Structure formats: structure tokens, C-alpha cells
Amino acid sequence: MYVVVSYDIPEDKRRTKIHKILKSYGQWMQYSIFECDLTETQYAKLRSRLSNLIKPEQDSIRFYFLCACCKGKVERIGGEALRDETIFFA
């Protein structure tokens, strides 16, 4: 599943922890936005880790799920180059 994750975390220390977790699951696109290509198991683990870290009364994390067709329609202008995650077997 292709998921766009956005977050609004007012506390620097917690925001840094959220960023580090998300960086291990996807690609950082903008200040508070990641794009992640996840299995259902990875998504469940990510959601659990983030849920255990945030303060729901202060923090907000949103998950936007894009279908394969929609993923192909994402248009980018500028920004960081996308990671090439192609795996080659010899």
C-alpha cells in the first residue's frame, strides 16, 4: 500500500522521534510529509509505534492511502530526488 503520512507535532523532541521512525519506513518529501510504500504488516507496526509516541491531545498524524492508479498520477516539481529502491539479483 502506498501511504502519504503527514504530521503536526509541536514539541521538538517528539517531532524528531516521529521523523526518525518515519524515515525508516519511507521517503521524506517535505518538512512534515513522508511517502511510504508499505505492506499491511509494516503499516500496522508503523501505526503502533507512532501511536505509542504521540500525545493525542497535542499531536496529529494523518495517513492518506493512494491506490496504484493514483500513485502513478503523483506529480513532483523540485525537491529531493527520489530514492531508487530497485533490487537487482545476480
Coordinates of N, CA and C in Angstrom, one line a residue:
M1 N 0.8 -1.2 0.0 CA 0.0 0.0 0.0 C 0.9 1.2 0.0
Y2 N 0.4 2.2 -0.7 CA 1.2 3.5 -0.8 C 0.5 4.5 0.1
V3 N 1.3 5.0 1.1 CA 0.7 5.9 2.1 C 1.5 7.2 2.2
V4 N 0.7 8.3 2.2 CA 1.4 9.6 2.4 C 1.0 9.9 3.9
V5 N 2.1 10.2 4.7 CA 1.9 10.4 6.1 C 2.3 11.9 6.4
S6 N 1.4 12.6 7.0 CA 1.7 14.0 7.4 C 1.5 14.1 8.9
Y7 N 2.3 15.0 9.5 CA 2.2 15.1 11.0 C 2.4 16.5 11.4
D8 N 1.8 16.8 12.6 CA 1.9 18.2 13.2 C 2.2 17.9 14.7
I9 N 3.4 18.0 15.0 CA 3.9 17.7 16.4 C 4.6 19.0 16.9
P10 N 4.0 19.7 17.9 CA 4.5 20.9 18.4 C 5.8 20.8 19.2
E11 N 6.1 19.7 19.8 CA 7.3 19.5 20.7 C 8.5 19.0 19.8
D12 N 9.6 19.7 19.9 CA 10.8 19.4 19.0 C 11.3 17.9 19.3
K13 N 11.4 17.5 20.5 CA 12.0 16.2 20.8 C 11.1 15.1 20.3
R14 N 9.8 15.2 20.5 CA 8.8 14.2 20.0 C 8.8 14.2 18.5
R15 N 8.8 15.4 17.9 CA 8.8 15.6 16.4 C 10.0 14.9 15.8
T16 N 11.2 15.0 16.4 CA 12.4 14.4 15.9 C 12.3 12.9 16.0
K17 N 11.7 12.3 17.1 CA 11.5 10.9 17.2 C 10.5 10.4 16.1
I18 N 9.5 11.1 15.9 CA 8.5 10.8 14.8 C 9.2 10.8 13.5
H19 N 10.0 11.8 13.2 CA 10.7 11.9 11.9 C 11.6 10.7 11.7
K20 N 12.4 10.3 12.8 CA 13.3 9.2 12.7 C 12.6 7.9 12.4
I21 N 11.5 7.7 13.0 CA 10.7 6.5 12.8 C 10.2 6.4 11.4
L22 N 9.6 7.5 10.9 CA 9.1 7.6 9.5 C 10.2 7.4 8.5
K23 N 11.4 7.9 8.8 CA 12.5 7.8 7.9 C 12.9 6.4 7.6
S24 N 12.6 5.5 8.6 CA 13.0 4.1 8.4 C 11.9 3.4 7.6
Y25 N 10.7 4.0 7.3 CA 9.6 3.4 6.6 C 9.4 4.0 5.2
G26 N 9.9 5.2 5.0 CA 9.6 5.8 3.7 C 10.5 6.9 3.4
Q27 N 10.1 7.7 2.4 CA 11.0 8.8 2.0 C 10.4 10.2 2.4
W28 N 11.3 11.0 3.0 CA 10.9 12.3 3.5 C 10.7 13.2 2.3
M29 N 9.6 13.8 2.1 CA 9.3 14.6 0.9 C 9.3 16.1 1.2
Q30 N 8.7 16.5 2.3 CA 8.7 17.9 2.8 C 8.8 17.9 4.3
Y31 N 8.8 19.0 4.9 CA 9.0 19.1 6.3 C 8.3 18.1 7.2
S32 N 7.0 18.0 7.0 CA 6.2 17.1 7.8 C 5.5 16.0 7.0
I33 N 6.0 15.6 5.8 CA 5.4 14.7 4.9 C 6.3 13.6 4.5
F34 N 5.9 12.4 4.6 CA 6.6 11.2 4.1 C 5.7 10.5 3.1
E35 N 6.4 9.8 2.2 CA 5.7 8.9 1.3 C 6.3 7.5 1.6
C36 N 5.4 6.5 1.8 CA 5.8 5.2 2.3 C 5.1 4.1 1.4
D37 N 5.8 3.2 0.9 CA 5.3 2.0 0.2 C 5.4 0.9 1.2
L38 N 4.3 0.5 1.8 CA 4.3 -0.5 2.9 C 3.5 -1.7 2.7
T39 N 3.8 -2.8 3.4 CA 3.0 -3.9 3.4 C 2.0 -3.7 4.6
E40 N 0.9 -4.5 4.7 CA 0.0 -4.3 5.8 C 0.6 -4.5 7.1
T41 N 1.6 -5.4 7.2 CA 2.3 -5.6 8.5 C 3.1 -4.4 8.8
Q42 N 3.8 -3.9 7.8 CA 4.7 -2.7 8.1 C 3.8 -1.5 8.5
Y43 N 2.7 -1.3 7.9 CA 1.8 -0.2 8.2 C 1.3 -0.4 9.7
A44 N 0.9 -1.6 10.0 CA 0.4 -1.9 11.4 C 1.5 -1.5 12.4
K45 N 2.7 -2.0 12.1 CA 3.8 -1.7 13.1 C 4.1 -0.2 13.2
L46 N 4.2 0.5 12.0 CA 4.4 1.9 12.0 C 3.3 2.6 12.8
R47 N 2.1 2.3 12.5 CA 1.0 3.0 13.2 C 1.0 2.8 14.7
S48 N 1.4 1.6 15.1 CA 1.5 1.3 16.5 C 2.6 2.1 17.2
R49 N 3.8 2.1 16.5 CA 4.9 2.8 17.1 C 4.6 4.3 17.2
L50 N 4.0 4.9 16.2 CA 3.6 6.3 16.3 C 2.6 6.6 17.3
S51 N 1.6 5.7 17.4 CA 0.5 5.9 18.4 C 1.1 5.8 19.8
N52 N 2.1 5.0 20.1 CA 2.7 4.9 21.4 C 3.5 6.1 21.8
L53 N 3.9 6.9 20.8 CA 4.8 8.0 21.0 C 4.1 9.4 21.1
I54 N 3.0 9.5 20.4 CA 2.4 10.9 20.4 C 1.5 11.1 21.7
K55 N 1.2 12.4 21.8 CA 0.2 12.9 22.8 C -1.0 13.3 22.0
P56 N -2.0 12.5 21.9 CA -3.2 12.7 21.1 C -3.9 14.1 21.3
E57 N -3.8 14.6 22.5 CA -4.4 15.9 22.7 C -3.6 17.1 22.1
Q58 N -2.3 16.9 21.8 CA -1.5 17.9 21.2 C -1.0 17.6 19.8
D59 N -0.9 16.3 19.5 CA -0.2 15.9 18.2 C -1.3 15.4 17.2
S60 N -0.9 15.5 15.9 CA -1.8 14.9 14.9 C -0.9 14.2 13.8
I61 N -1.3 13.0 13.5 CA -0.7 12.3 12.4 C -1.8 11.8 11.5
R62 N -1.6 12.0 10.2 CA -2.6 11.6 9.2 C -2.0 10.7 8.2
F63 N -2.8 9.7 7.8 CA -2.4 8.7 6.8 C -3.3 8.8 5.6
Y64 N -2.8 9.1 4.4 CA -3.5 9.2 3.2 C -3.1 8.0 2.3
F65 N -4.1 7.1 2.0 CA -3.8 5.9 1.2 C -4.1 6.2 -0.2
L66 N -3.1 5.9 -1.1 CA -3.3 6.1 -2.5 C -3.3 4.8 -3.2
C67 N -4.3 4.6 -4.1 CA -4.3 3.4 -4.9 C -3.2 3.4 -6.0
A68 N -2.9 2.3 -6.6 CA -1.8 2.2 -7.6 C -2.0 3.2 -8.7
C69 N -3.3 3.4 -9.1 CA -3.6 4.3 -10.2 C -3.2 5.7 -9.8
C70 N -3.6 6.1 -8.5 CA -3.4 7.4 -8.0 C -1.9 7.7 -7.8
K71 N -1.2 6.6 -7.3 CA 0.3 6.7 -7.1 C 1.0 7.1 -8.4
G72 N 0.5 6.6 -9.5 CA 1.1 6.9 -10.8 C 0.8 8.3 -11.3
K73 N -0.1 9.0 -10.6 CA -0.5 10.3 -11.0 C 0.1 11.4 -10.2
V74 N 1.0 11.0 -9.2 CA 1.6 12.0 -8.4 C 2.6 12.7 -9.2
E75 N 2.5 14.0 -9.2 CA 3.4 14.9 -10.0 C 4.3 15.7 -9.0
R76 N 5.6 15.7 -9.3 CA 6.5 16.4 -8.5 C 7.2 17.5 -9.3
I77 N 7.4 18.6 -8.6 CA 8.3 19.7 -9.2 C 9.3 20.1 -8.2
G78 N 10.5 19.9 -8.4 CA 11.6 20.2 -7.5 C 11.6 19.2 -6.3
G79 N 12.4 19.6 -5.3 CA 12.5 18.8 -4.1 C 13.6 17.8 -4.2
E80 N 13.7 17.0 -3.2 CA 14.8 15.9 -3.1 C 14.5 14.9 -4.1
A81 N 15.6 14.3 -4.7 CA 15.4 13.3 -5.7 C 14.9 12.0 -5.0
L82 N 14.1 11.3 -5.7 CA 13.5 10.0 -5.1 C 14.6 9.0 -5.0
R83 N 14.5 8.2 -4.0 CA 15.4 7.0 -3.8 C 15.1 6.0 -4.8
D84 N 16.1 5.4 -5.3 CA 15.9 4.2 -6.2 C 15.9 3.0 -5.3
E85 N 14.8 2.3 -5.2 CA 14.7 1.2 -4.3 C 14.6 -0.1 -5.1
T86 N 15.1 -0.1 -6.3 CA 15.1 -1.2 -7.2 C 16.2 -2.2 -6.7
I87 N 15.8 -3.5 -6.6 CA 16.7 -4.5 -6.1 C 17.0 -5.4 -7.3
F88 N 18.3 -5.6 -7.5 CA 18.8 -6.4 -8.6 C 19.4 -7.7 -8.0
F89 N 19.1 -8.8 -8.6 CA 19.7 -10.1 -8.2 C 20.6 -10.6 -9.3
A90 N 21.8 -11.1 -9.0 CA 22.7 -11.5 -10.0 C 22.6 -13.1 -10.1

